[in-house]
PDB file of C-alpha atoms in Angstrom:
ATOM      1  CA  MET A   1     -13.705   9.444 -30.602  1.00 59.00           C
ATOM      2  CA  VAL A   2     -11.630   6.300 -31.074  1.00 72.00           C
ATOM      3  CA  GLN A   3     -10.138   6.157 -27.561  1.00 83.00           C
ATOM      4  CA  GLU A   4     -11.074   2.855 -25.908  1.00 89.00           C
ATOM      5  CA  THR A   5      -9.704   3.420 -22.409  1.00 92.00           C
ATOM      6  CA  SER A   6     -10.267   6.391 -20.113  1.00 92.00           C
ATOM      7  CA  LEU A   7      -8.502   7.503 -16.957  1.00 96.00           C
ATOM      8  CA  GLU A   8     -10.412   9.483 -14.335  1.00 97.00           C
ATOM      9  CA  VAL A   9      -9.465  11.137 -11.055  1.00 98.00           C
ATOM     10  CA  ARG A  10     -11.600   8.630  -9.166  1.00 98.00           C
ATOM     11  CA  ASP A  11      -9.227   5.872 -10.379  1.00 98.00           C
ATOM     12  CA  LEU A  12      -6.330   7.354  -8.393  1.00 98.00           C
ATOM     13  CA  ILE A  13      -5.221   6.609  -4.832  1.00 98.00           C
ATOM     14  CA  TRP A  14      -2.469   8.744  -3.333  1.00 98.00           C
ATOM     15  CA  PRO A  15       0.097   7.046  -1.023  1.00 98.00           C
ATOM     16  CA  LEU A  16       1.387   9.314   1.758  1.00 98.00           C
ATOM     17  CA  PHE A  17       4.353   8.791   4.086  1.00 97.00           C
ATOM     18  CA  VAL A  18       3.877  10.243   7.574  1.00 98.00           C
ATOM     19  CA  ILE A  19       6.478  11.202  10.167  1.00 97.00           C
ATOM     20  CA  ASP A  20       6.507  12.594  13.701  1.00 96.00           C
ATOM     21  CA  GLY A  21       6.806  16.323  14.306  1.00 96.00           C
ATOM     22  CA  GLN A  22       5.021  19.486  13.292  1.00 97.00           C
ATOM     23  CA  ASN A  23       4.961  21.424  10.025  1.00 98.00           C
ATOM     24  CA  GLU A  24       7.833  19.447   8.555  1.00 97.00           C
ATOM     25  CA  ARG A  25       8.398  17.693   5.252  1.00 97.00           C
ATOM     26  CA  GLN A  26      11.363  15.481   4.439  1.00 97.00           C
ATOM     27  CA  ALA A  27      12.310  14.770   0.853  1.00 97.00           C
ATOM     28  CA  VAL A  28      12.681  11.103  -0.068  1.00 96.00           C
ATOM     29  CA  LYS A  29      15.952  11.288  -1.995  1.00 95.00           C
ATOM     30  CA  THR A  30      15.262   8.169  -4.057  1.00 96.00           C
ATOM     31  CA  MET A  31      11.789   9.422  -5.054  1.00 97.00           C
ATOM     32  CA  PRO A  32      12.038  12.897  -6.642  1.00 97.00           C
ATOM     33  CA  GLY A  33       9.036  15.024  -5.763  1.00 96.00           C
ATOM     34  CA  VAL A  34       7.862  12.810  -2.874  1.00 97.00           C
ATOM     35  CA  ASP A  35       8.060  14.005   0.744  1.00 97.00           C
ATOM     36  CA  ARG A  36       7.428  12.465   4.113  1.00 97.00           C
ATOM     37  CA  LEU A  37       4.877  14.655   5.917  1.00 98.00           C
ATOM     38  CA  THR A  38       4.076  15.358   9.535  1.00 98.00           C
ATOM     39  CA  VAL A  39       0.465  14.702  10.497  1.00 98.00           C
ATOM     40  CA  ASP A  40      -0.618  18.338  10.182  1.00 98.00           C
ATOM     41  CA  LEU A  41       0.760  18.517   6.640  1.00 98.00           C
ATOM     42  CA  ALA A  42      -0.818  15.158   5.820  1.00 98.00           C
ATOM     43  CA  VAL A  43      -4.158  16.719   6.797  1.00 98.00           C
ATOM     44  CA  ASP A  44      -3.463  19.578   4.381  1.00 98.00           C
ATOM     45  CA  ALA A  45      -2.586  17.045   1.675  1.00 98.00           C
ATOM     46  CA  ALA A  46      -5.865  15.213   2.321  1.00 98.00           C
ATOM     47  CA  LYS A  47      -7.815  18.435   1.849  1.00 98.00           C
ATOM     48  CA  GLN A  48      -5.977  19.071  -1.414  1.00 98.00           C
ATOM     49  CA  ALA A  49      -6.721  15.534  -2.590  1.00 98.00           C
ATOM     50  CA  ARG A  50     -10.410  15.890  -1.719  1.00 98.00           C
ATOM     51  CA  ASP A  51     -10.683  19.176  -3.577  1.00 98.00           C
ATOM     52  CA  LEU A  52      -9.196  17.546  -6.690  1.00 98.00           C
ATOM     53  CA  GLY A  53     -11.555  14.570  -6.475  1.00 98.00           C
ATOM     54  CA  ILE A  54      -9.040  11.922  -5.392  1.00 98.00           C
ATOM     55  CA  PRO A  55     -11.206   9.404  -3.509  1.00 98.00           C
ATOM     56  CA  ALA A  56      -8.691   7.868  -1.110  1.00 98.00           C
ATOM     57  CA  LEU A  57      -5.281   8.061   0.520  1.00 98.00           C
ATOM     58  CA  ALA A  58      -3.042   5.136   1.473  1.00 98.00           C
ATOM     59  CA  LEU A  59      -1.007   5.892   4.608  1.00 98.00           C
ATOM     60  CA  PHE A  60       2.427   4.519   5.513  1.00 96.00           C
ATOM     61  CA  PRO A  61       4.250   5.534   8.731  1.00 95.00           C
ATOM     62  CA  ASN A  62       7.958   6.105   9.210  1.00 95.00           C
ATOM     63  CA  THR A  63       8.018   4.961  12.831  1.00 94.00           C
ATOM     64  CA  PRO A  64      10.761   6.561  14.967  1.00 92.00           C
ATOM     65  CA  SER A  65      13.650   4.232  15.796  1.00 90.00           C
ATOM     66  CA  ASP A  66      12.986   4.347  19.523  1.00 91.00           C
ATOM     67  CA  ARG A  67       9.452   3.010  18.942  1.00 93.00           C
ATOM     68  CA  ARG A  68      10.558  -0.024  16.917  1.00 93.00           C
ATOM     69  CA  SER A  69      11.139  -3.441  18.462  1.00 92.00           C
ATOM     70  CA  GLU A  70      11.756  -7.068  17.541  1.00 90.00           C
ATOM     71  CA  ASN A  71       8.052  -7.872  17.908  1.00 91.00           C
ATOM     72  CA  GLY A  72       6.525  -4.656  16.544  1.00 92.00           C
ATOM     73  CA  GLU A  73       4.358  -3.837  19.569  1.00 95.00           C
ATOM     74  CA  GLU A  74       4.086  -0.229  18.409  1.00 96.00           C
ATOM     75  CA  SER A  75       1.793  -1.443  15.604  1.00 95.00           C
ATOM     76  CA  PHE A  76      -1.056  -1.860  18.074  1.00 94.00           C
ATOM     77  CA  ASN A  77      -0.324   1.170  20.261  1.00 96.00           C
ATOM     78  CA  PRO A  78      -3.538   3.258  19.943  1.00 96.00           C
ATOM     79  CA  ASP A  79      -1.454   6.440  20.039  1.00 96.00           C
ATOM     80  CA  ASN A  80       1.057   5.414  17.374  1.00 97.00           C
ATOM     81  CA  LEU A  81       1.942   7.613  14.419  1.00 97.00           C
ATOM     82  CA  MET A  82      -0.361   5.788  12.004  1.00 97.00           C
ATOM     83  CA  CYS A  83      -3.390   6.076  14.290  1.00 98.00           C
ATOM     84  CA  ARG A  84      -2.770   9.751  14.985  1.00 98.00           C
ATOM     85  CA  ALA A  85      -2.599  10.398  11.249  1.00 98.00           C
ATOM     86  CA  LEU A  86      -5.755   8.379  10.541  1.00 98.00           C
ATOM     87  CA  SER A  87      -7.670  10.151  13.294  1.00 98.00           C
ATOM     88  CA  ALA A  88      -6.517  13.653  12.367  1.00 98.00           C
ATOM     89  CA  ILE A  89      -7.325  13.201   8.672  1.00 98.00           C
ATOM     90  CA  LYS A  90     -10.707  11.564   9.321  1.00 98.00           C
ATOM     91  CA  ASP A  91     -11.679  14.383  11.698  1.00 98.00           C
ATOM     92  CA  ALA A  92     -10.643  17.116   9.251  1.00 98.00           C
ATOM     93  CA  VAL A  93     -11.605  15.444   5.960  1.00 98.00           C
ATOM     94  CA  PRO A  94     -14.291  12.859   6.793  1.00 98.00           C
ATOM     95  CA  ASP A  95     -15.312  12.326   3.188  1.00 96.00           C
ATOM     96  CA  ILE A  96     -11.964  11.016   1.919  1.00 98.00           C
ATOM     97  CA  GLY A  97     -11.275   7.289   2.107  1.00 98.00           C
ATOM     98  CA  LEU A  98      -8.384   6.101   4.261  1.00 98.00           C
ATOM     99  CA  ILE A  99      -6.467   2.931   3.439  1.00 98.00           C
ATOM    100  CA  ALA A 100      -4.308   1.584   6.272  1.00 98.00           C
ATOM    101  CA  ASP A 101      -1.364  -0.679   5.523  1.00 96.00           C
ATOM    102  CA  VAL A 102      -1.173  -3.777   7.719  1.00 96.00           C
ATOM    103  CA  ALA A 103       2.306  -5.267   8.094  1.00 91.00           C
ATOM    104  CA  LEU A 104       5.019  -5.134  10.722  1.00 92.00           C
ATOM    105  CA  ASP A 105       7.989  -3.828   8.718  1.00 91.00           C
ATOM    106  CA  PRO A 106       7.418  -0.159   9.746  1.00 92.00           C
ATOM    107  CA  TYR A 107       7.490  -1.236  13.399  1.00 93.00           C
ATOM    108  CA  THR A 108      10.226  -3.871  13.671  1.00 93.00           C
ATOM    109  CA  THR A 109      13.940  -3.472  14.192  1.00 90.00           C
ATOM    110  CA  HIS A 110      14.656  -6.200  11.619  1.00 90.00           C
ATOM    111  CA  GLY A 111      12.532  -4.749   8.792  1.00 85.00           C
ATOM    112  CA  HIS A 112      10.448  -7.851   8.117  1.00 88.00           C
ATOM    113  CA  ASP A 113       6.660  -7.947   7.723  1.00 87.00           C
ATOM    114  CA  GLY A 114       6.310 -10.613  10.405  1.00 89.00           C
ATOM    115  CA  LEU A 115       7.764 -11.896  13.641  1.00 93.00           C
ATOM    116  CA  LEU A 116      11.037 -13.807  13.500  1.00 88.00           C
ATOM    117  CA  ASP A 117      12.485 -16.837  15.210  1.00 87.00           C
ATOM    118  CA  GLY A 118      16.090 -16.588  14.110  1.00 85.00           C
ATOM    119  CA  GLU A 119      15.700 -16.293  10.336  1.00 82.00           C
ATOM    120  CA  ARG A 120      12.294 -18.033  10.236  1.00 88.00           C
ATOM    121  CA  ILE A 121       9.044 -16.075   9.875  1.00 89.00           C
ATOM    122  CA  LEU A 122       6.435 -17.047  12.475  1.00 94.00           C
ATOM    123  CA  ASN A 123       3.240 -17.055  10.423  1.00 94.00           C
ATOM    124  CA  ASP A 124       0.554 -17.753  13.041  1.00 95.00           C
ATOM    125  CA  GLU A 125       2.136 -15.628  15.745  1.00 95.00           C
ATOM    126  CA  THR A 126       2.373 -12.770  13.249  1.00 95.00           C
ATOM    127  CA  ILE A 127      -1.329 -13.032  12.444  1.00 96.00           C
ATOM    128  CA  ASP A 128      -2.192 -12.447  16.111  1.00 96.00           C
ATOM    129  CA  VAL A 129      -0.309  -9.144  15.968  1.00 96.00           C
ATOM    130  CA  LEU A 130      -1.808  -8.191  12.595  1.00 97.00           C
ATOM    131  CA  ILE A 131      -5.300  -8.608  14.052  1.00 97.00           C
ATOM    132  CA  LYS A 132      -4.455  -6.210  16.865  1.00 97.00           C
ATOM    133  CA  GLN A 133      -2.951  -3.778  14.364  1.00 97.00           C
ATOM    134  CA  SER A 134      -6.032  -3.926  12.117  1.00 98.00           C
ATOM    135  CA  LEU A 135      -8.476  -3.300  14.966  1.00 98.00           C
ATOM    136  CA  ASN A 136      -6.265  -0.466  16.166  1.00 97.00           C
ATOM    137  CA  GLN A 137      -6.406   1.218  12.760  1.00 98.00           C
ATOM    138  CA  VAL A 138     -10.154   0.826  12.271  1.00 98.00           C
ATOM    139  CA  ARG A 139     -10.813   2.371  15.681  1.00 98.00           C
ATOM    140  CA  ALA A 140      -8.647   5.313  14.606  1.00 98.00           C
ATOM    141  CA  GLY A 141     -10.638   5.936  11.418  1.00 98.00           C
ATOM    142  CA  ALA A 142      -9.416   3.593   8.659  1.00 98.00           C
ATOM    143  CA  ASP A 143     -12.077   2.768   6.073  1.00 98.00           C
ATOM    144  CA  ILE A 144     -10.066   0.086   4.294  1.00 98.00           C
ATOM    145  CA  ILE A 145      -7.658  -2.376   5.883  1.00 98.00           C
ATOM    146  CA  ALA A 146      -4.910  -3.462   3.491  1.00 97.00           C
ATOM    147  CA  PRO A 147      -2.811  -6.408   4.699  1.00 96.00           C
ATOM    148  CA  SER A 148       0.445  -6.349   2.726  1.00 92.00           C
ATOM    149  CA  ASP A 149       2.356  -8.810   4.895  1.00 91.00           C
ATOM    150  CA  MET A 150       1.672 -12.004   2.850  1.00 90.00           C
ATOM    151  CA  MET A 151       1.162 -14.279   5.863  1.00 92.00           C
ATOM    152  CA  ASP A 152      -1.003 -17.321   5.111  1.00 94.00           C
ATOM    153  CA  GLY A 153      -4.515 -17.188   6.579  1.00 96.00           C
ATOM    154  CA  ARG A 154      -4.440 -13.602   7.759  1.00 96.00           C
ATOM    155  CA  ILE A 155      -7.402 -12.402   5.648  1.00 97.00           C
ATOM    156  CA  GLY A 156      -9.879 -14.813   7.231  1.00 98.00           C
ATOM    157  CA  ALA A 157      -8.554 -14.123  10.708  1.00 98.00           C
ATOM    158  CA  ILE A 158      -8.692 -10.342  10.314  1.00 98.00           C
ATOM    159  CA  ARG A 159     -12.186 -10.513   8.761  1.00 98.00           C
ATOM    160  CA  GLU A 160     -13.475 -12.545  11.704  1.00 98.00           C
ATOM    161  CA  ALA A 161     -11.924 -10.152  14.209  1.00 98.00           C
ATOM    162  CA  LEU A 162     -13.359  -7.092  12.446  1.00 98.00           C
ATOM    163  CA  ASP A 163     -16.827  -8.634  12.250  1.00 98.00           C
ATOM    164  CA  ASN A 164     -16.753  -9.667  15.907  1.00 98.00           C
ATOM    165  CA  GLU A 165     -16.084  -6.065  16.887  1.00 97.00           C
ATOM    166  CA  GLY A 166     -18.879  -4.667  14.694  1.00 97.00           C
ATOM    167  CA  HIS A 167     -16.779  -3.581  11.711  1.00 97.00           C
ATOM    168  CA  GLU A 168     -18.595  -5.678   9.097  1.00 96.00           C
ATOM    169  CA  ASN A 169     -18.528  -2.811   6.593  1.00 96.00           C
ATOM    170  CA  THR A 170     -14.766  -2.289   6.749  1.00 98.00           C
ATOM    171  CA  ILE A 171     -13.273  -3.237   3.383  1.00 98.00           C
ATOM    172  CA  LEU A 172     -10.411  -5.723   3.216  1.00 98.00           C
ATOM    173  CA  LEU A 173      -7.979  -4.955   0.409  1.00 98.00           C
ATOM    174  CA  SER A 174      -5.634  -7.916   0.240  1.00 97.00           C
ATOM    175  CA  TYR A 175      -2.146  -7.685  -1.218  1.00 96.00           C
ATOM    176  CA  ALA A 176      -2.692 -11.240  -2.457  1.00 96.00           C
ATOM    177  CA  ALA A 177      -0.363 -10.998  -5.466  1.00 96.00           C
ATOM    178  CA  LYS A 178       2.640  -9.261  -3.929  1.00 95.00           C
ATOM    179  CA  TYR A 179       5.912 -10.287  -5.496  1.00 96.00           C
ATOM    180  CA  ALA A 180       9.442 -10.298  -4.065  1.00 94.00           C
ATOM    181  CA  SER A 181      10.542  -7.430  -6.266  1.00 94.00           C
ATOM    182  CA  ALA A 182      13.578  -5.290  -6.969  1.00 93.00           C
ATOM    183  CA  PHE A 183      11.257  -2.269  -7.331  1.00 93.00           C
ATOM    184  CA  TYR A 184      10.612  -1.688  -3.598  1.00 91.00           C
ATOM    185  CA  GLY A 185      13.884  -0.010  -2.650  1.00 88.00           C
ATOM    186  CA  PRO A 186      12.761   3.644  -2.527  1.00 91.00           C
ATOM    187  CA  PHE A 187       9.649   2.723  -0.504  1.00 86.00           C
ATOM    188  CA  ARG A 188      11.767   0.991   2.118  1.00 85.00           C
ATOM    189  CA  ASP A 189      13.883   4.135   2.258  1.00 84.00           C
ATOM    190  CA  ALA A 190      10.745   6.235   2.745  1.00 89.00           C
ATOM    191  CA  VAL A 191       9.405   4.189   5.680  1.00 85.00           C
ATOM    192  CA  GLY A 192      12.832   3.615   7.191  1.00 77.00           C
ATOM    193  CA  SER A 193      12.900  -0.181   6.938  1.00 71.00           C
ATOM    194  CA  GLY A 194      15.403  -0.704   4.125  1.00 61.00           C
ATOM    195  CA  SER A 195      18.602  -0.289   6.097  1.00 64.00           C
ATOM    196  CA  ARG A 196      17.181  -2.489   8.868  1.00 70.00           C
ATOM    197  CA  LEU A 197      16.137  -5.410   6.669  1.00 69.00           C
ATOM    198  CA  LYS A 198      17.940  -8.613   7.601  1.00 67.00           C
ATOM    199  CA  GLY A 199      18.065 -10.963   4.627  1.00 68.00           C
ATOM    200  CA  ASP A 200      15.182 -10.746   2.150  1.00 76.00           C
ATOM    201  CA  LYS A 201      11.436 -11.429   1.966  1.00 84.00           C
ATOM    202  CA  LYS A 202      11.458 -14.220  -0.593  1.00 81.00           C
ATOM    203  CA  THR A 203      10.170 -16.820   1.875  1.00 83.00           C
ATOM    204  CA  TYR A 204       6.763 -15.113   2.124  1.00 89.00           C
ATOM    205  CA  GLN A 205       6.448 -12.817  -0.898  1.00 92.00           C
ATOM    206  CA  LEU A 206       5.786 -14.399  -4.289  1.00 94.00           C
ATOM    207  CA  GLU A 207       8.436 -15.646  -6.680  1.00 95.00           C
ATOM    208  CA  PRO A 208       8.472 -13.349  -9.758  1.00 95.00           C
ATOM    209  CA  PHE A 209       8.634 -16.366 -12.090  1.00 96.00           C
ATOM    210  CA  ASN A 210       5.357 -17.803 -10.739  1.00 96.00           C
ATOM    211  CA  ARG A 211       1.989 -16.948 -12.242  1.00 96.00           C
ATOM    212  CA  GLU A 212      -0.169 -19.832 -11.017  1.00 97.00           C
ATOM    213  CA  GLU A 213       1.092 -19.449  -7.455  1.00 97.00           C
ATOM    214  CA  GLY A 214      -0.107 -15.862  -7.497  1.00 97.00           C
ATOM    215  CA  LEU A 215      -3.528 -16.915  -8.765  1.00 97.00           C
ATOM    216  CA  ARG A 216      -3.799 -19.533  -6.017  1.00 97.00           C
ATOM    217  CA  GLU A 217      -2.986 -16.889  -3.402  1.00 97.00           C
ATOM    218  CA  VAL A 218      -5.678 -14.611  -4.838  1.00 97.00           C
ATOM    219  CA  GLU A 219      -8.271 -17.394  -4.849  1.00 98.00           C
ATOM    220  CA  GLN A 220      -7.478 -18.306  -1.248  1.00 97.00           C
ATOM    221  CA  ASP A 221      -7.810 -14.716  -0.053  1.00 97.00           C
ATOM    222  CA  ILE A 222     -11.133 -14.339  -1.879  1.00 98.00           C
ATOM    223  CA  LEU A 223     -12.357 -17.504  -0.157  1.00 97.00           C
ATOM    224  CA  GLU A 224     -11.301 -15.936   3.155  1.00 97.00           C
ATOM    225  CA  ALA A 225     -13.526 -12.895   2.364  1.00 97.00           C
ATOM    226  CA  ALA A 226     -11.151 -10.374   0.800  1.00 98.00           C
ATOM    227  CA  ASP A 227     -13.268  -7.634  -0.796  1.00 98.00           C
ATOM    228  CA  TRP A 228     -10.626  -6.283  -3.170  1.00 98.00           C
ATOM    229  CA  ILE A 229      -7.326  -7.639  -4.490  1.00 98.00           C
ATOM    230  CA  MET A 230      -4.024  -5.787  -4.886  1.00 98.00           C
ATOM    231  CA  VAL A 231      -1.289  -6.621  -7.399  1.00 98.00           C
ATOM    232  CA  LYS A 232       2.147  -5.294  -6.460  1.00 97.00           C
ATOM    233  CA  PRO A 233       4.295  -4.129  -8.229  1.00 97.00           C
ATOM    234  CA  GLY A 234       2.153  -2.783 -11.027  1.00 97.00           C
ATOM    235  CA  MET A 235       3.530  -2.567 -14.557  1.00 96.00           C
ATOM    236  CA  PRO A 236       5.823  -5.652 -14.374  1.00 97.00           C
ATOM    237  CA  TYR A 237       2.746  -7.696 -13.357  1.00 98.00           C
ATOM    238  CA  LEU A 238      -0.047  -6.334 -15.557  1.00 98.00           C
ATOM    239  CA  ASP A 239      -0.544  -9.867 -16.860  1.00 97.00           C
ATOM    240  CA  MET A 240      -1.618 -10.773 -13.321  1.00 98.00           C
ATOM    241  CA  VAL A 241      -4.059  -7.861 -13.211  1.00 98.00           C
ATOM    242  CA  ARG A 242      -5.679  -9.015 -16.447  1.00 97.00           C
ATOM    243  CA  GLU A 243      -5.783 -12.677 -15.410  1.00 97.00           C
ATOM    244  CA  ILE A 244      -7.286 -11.929 -11.981  1.00 98.00           C
ATOM    245  CA  LYS A 245      -9.838  -9.577 -13.499  1.00 96.00           C
ATOM    246  CA  SER A 246     -10.839 -12.231 -16.031  1.00 96.00           C
ATOM    247  CA  ARG A 247     -10.934 -15.161 -13.631  1.00 96.00           C
ATOM    248  CA  PHE A 248     -12.471 -13.695 -10.468  1.00 96.00           C
ATOM    249  CA  GLU A 249     -15.423 -11.393  -9.865  1.00 90.00           C
ATOM    250  CA  VAL A 250     -13.556  -8.980  -7.615  1.00 96.00           C
ATOM    251  CA  PRO A 251     -12.223  -5.424  -7.983  1.00 98.00           C
ATOM    252  CA  VAL A 252      -8.506  -5.488  -8.792  1.00 98.00           C
ATOM    253  CA  PHE A 253      -6.125  -2.709  -7.763  1.00 98.00           C
ATOM    254  CA  ALA A 254      -2.466  -2.240  -8.602  1.00 98.00           C
ATOM    255  CA  TYR A 255       0.335  -0.336  -6.912  1.00 98.00           C
ATOM    256  CA  GLN A 256       2.647   1.652  -9.166  1.00 98.00           C
ATOM    257  CA  VAL A 257       5.426   1.165  -6.663  1.00 97.00           C
ATOM    258  CA  SER A 258       8.285   3.411  -5.674  1.00 96.00           C
ATOM    259  CA  GLY A 259      10.806   1.914  -8.101  1.00 97.00           C
ATOM    260  CA  GLU A 260       8.400   2.296 -11.027  1.00 97.00           C
ATOM    261  CA  TYR A 261       7.812   5.929 -10.101  1.00 98.00           C
ATOM    262  CA  ALA A 262      11.513   6.595  -9.523  1.00 97.00           C
ATOM    263  CA  GLN A 263      12.628   5.188 -12.864  1.00 97.00           C
ATOM    264  CA  ILE A 264      10.250   7.520 -14.709  1.00 98.00           C
ATOM    265  CA  MET A 265      11.323  10.541 -12.658  1.00 98.00           C
ATOM    266  CA  PHE A 266      15.069   9.917 -12.908  1.00 98.00           C
ATOM    267  CA  ALA A 267      14.829   9.117 -16.608  1.00 98.00           C
ATOM    268  CA  ALA A 268      12.906  12.352 -17.165  1.00 98.00           C
ATOM    269  CA  GLN A 269      15.498  14.315 -15.177  1.00 97.00           C
ATOM    270  CA  ALA A 270      18.202  12.826 -17.399  1.00 98.00           C
ATOM    271  CA  GLY A 271      16.298  13.893 -20.507  1.00 98.00           C
ATOM    272  CA  ALA A 272      15.708  10.301 -21.586  1.00 98.00           C
ATOM    273  CA  LEU A 273      11.926  10.605 -21.792  1.00 96.00           C
ATOM    274  CA  ASP A 274       9.040  13.020 -21.365  1.00 98.00           C
ATOM    275  CA  GLN A 275       7.775  12.869 -17.768  1.00 98.00           C
ATOM    276  CA  ARG A 276       4.181  13.864 -18.489  1.00 97.00           C
ATOM    277  CA  GLY A 277       3.845  11.480 -21.398  1.00 97.00           C
ATOM    278  CA  ALA A 278       5.405   8.563 -19.515  1.00 98.00           C
ATOM    279  CA  MET A 279       3.203   9.238 -16.488  1.00 98.00           C
ATOM    280  CA  ILE A 280       0.019   9.210 -18.536  1.00 97.00           C
ATOM    281  CA  GLU A 281       1.007   6.183 -20.599  1.00 97.00           C
ATOM    282  CA  SER A 282       1.981   4.192 -17.522  1.00 98.00           C
ATOM    283  CA  LEU A 283      -1.296   4.927 -15.724  1.00 98.00           C
ATOM    284  CA  ILE A 284      -3.402   4.180 -18.793  1.00 97.00           C
ATOM    285  CA  SER A 285      -1.730   0.761 -18.955  1.00 97.00           C
ATOM    286  CA  PHE A 286      -3.215  -0.072 -15.542  1.00 98.00           C
ATOM    287  CA  LYS A 287      -6.722   0.866 -16.645  1.00 97.00           C
ATOM    288  CA  ARG A 288      -6.332  -1.001 -19.936  1.00 97.00           C
ATOM    289  CA  ALA A 289      -5.328  -4.124 -17.997  1.00 97.00           C
ATOM    290  CA  GLY A 290      -8.513  -3.879 -15.910  1.00 97.00           C
ATOM    291  CA  CYS A 291      -7.644  -2.026 -12.711  1.00 97.00           C
ATOM    292  CA  SER A 292     -10.472  -0.598 -10.621  1.00 97.00           C
ATOM    293  CA  GLY A 293      -7.985   1.691  -8.866  1.00 98.00           C
ATOM    294  CA  ILE A 294      -4.302   2.638  -8.978  1.00 98.00           C
ATOM    295  CA  LEU A 295      -2.046   3.525  -6.071  1.00 98.00           C
ATOM    296  CA  THR A 296       0.418   6.000  -7.551  1.00 98.00           C
ATOM    297  CA  TYR A 297       2.755   8.744  -6.395  1.00 98.00           C
ATOM    298  CA  PHE A 298       1.646  10.593  -9.517  1.00 98.00           C
ATOM    299  CA  ALA A 299      -1.905  10.880  -8.128  1.00 98.00           C
ATOM    300  CA  LEU A 300      -1.757  14.597  -7.318  1.00 98.00           C
ATOM    301  CA  GLU A 301      -0.036  15.562 -10.577  1.00 98.00           C
ATOM    302  CA  MET A 302      -2.348  13.356 -12.624  1.00 98.00           C
ATOM    303  CA  ALA A 303      -5.459  14.686 -10.872  1.00 98.00           C
ATOM    304  CA  LYS A 304      -4.418  18.246 -11.701  1.00 97.00           C
ATOM    305  CA  GLU A 305      -3.887  17.173 -15.311  1.00 96.00           C
ATOM    306  CA  LEU A 306      -7.322  15.578 -15.513  1.00 97.00           C
ATOM    307  CA  ASN A 307      -9.002  18.558 -13.884  1.00 96.00           C
ATOM    308  CA  GLY A 308      -7.523  20.828 -16.533  1.00 84.00           C
TER     309      GLY A 308
END
């Protein structure tokens, strides 16, 4: 009767890692309980999510090494792993939303989100590839395009390209407030980019000390026609969620990233805290801060909890 904040299944988005092959799952060692799935098993997972009421999945490919290159051309191959997964899930489970990550790190040999000239990120040249990638994913069945690359100007360019091809209703979920964080390690392991990464991403991801810079990035992406805004990581940046929600009339999402998930799981395995309680408390914090949706690896477990 006195509870002010509620958490519902429809608030949850389940990130899935997909791999090549058939009927195979690979455990992500740094993320207890999380597996990479072949496309057929990802379809099964989508059906399970739909039956529990989870509204959307966020897909991330672990591109085979022989399909990676310096310039990430595999990102716009219409038969790439991501597109096959999008198409298979949309055909089998048409009523679940599909969020497609847009960035080049799953496709490059150097592990960066953009094209490189030596150690310098090529912003405008990267955007040209991101446009091709986005159109590729929408044609395959993506409902929501989620650029996570942090290149300047990519939201406006992708929106124009989508509209020109008749995809005016495709939602753009911009990772506008994405910080250069220590919490991404297990994710990079899961998509196979961590060991490849040359240097770091601090030249294009946000400085963790900077609040106003993040707000400027959000405002710019909204001006370029972003429909929704993502804050990443989640719990270390809940102040940004609250500030964005208060300042801008736009749905705000947050990603409870791999390192956040892993610290709860490993701490629970060590007996340092209660896993169920920490899971619930962490997810409630996102809703209390003002999130419209939460990307979380706890989505399936939490949905089962909420469904009784």
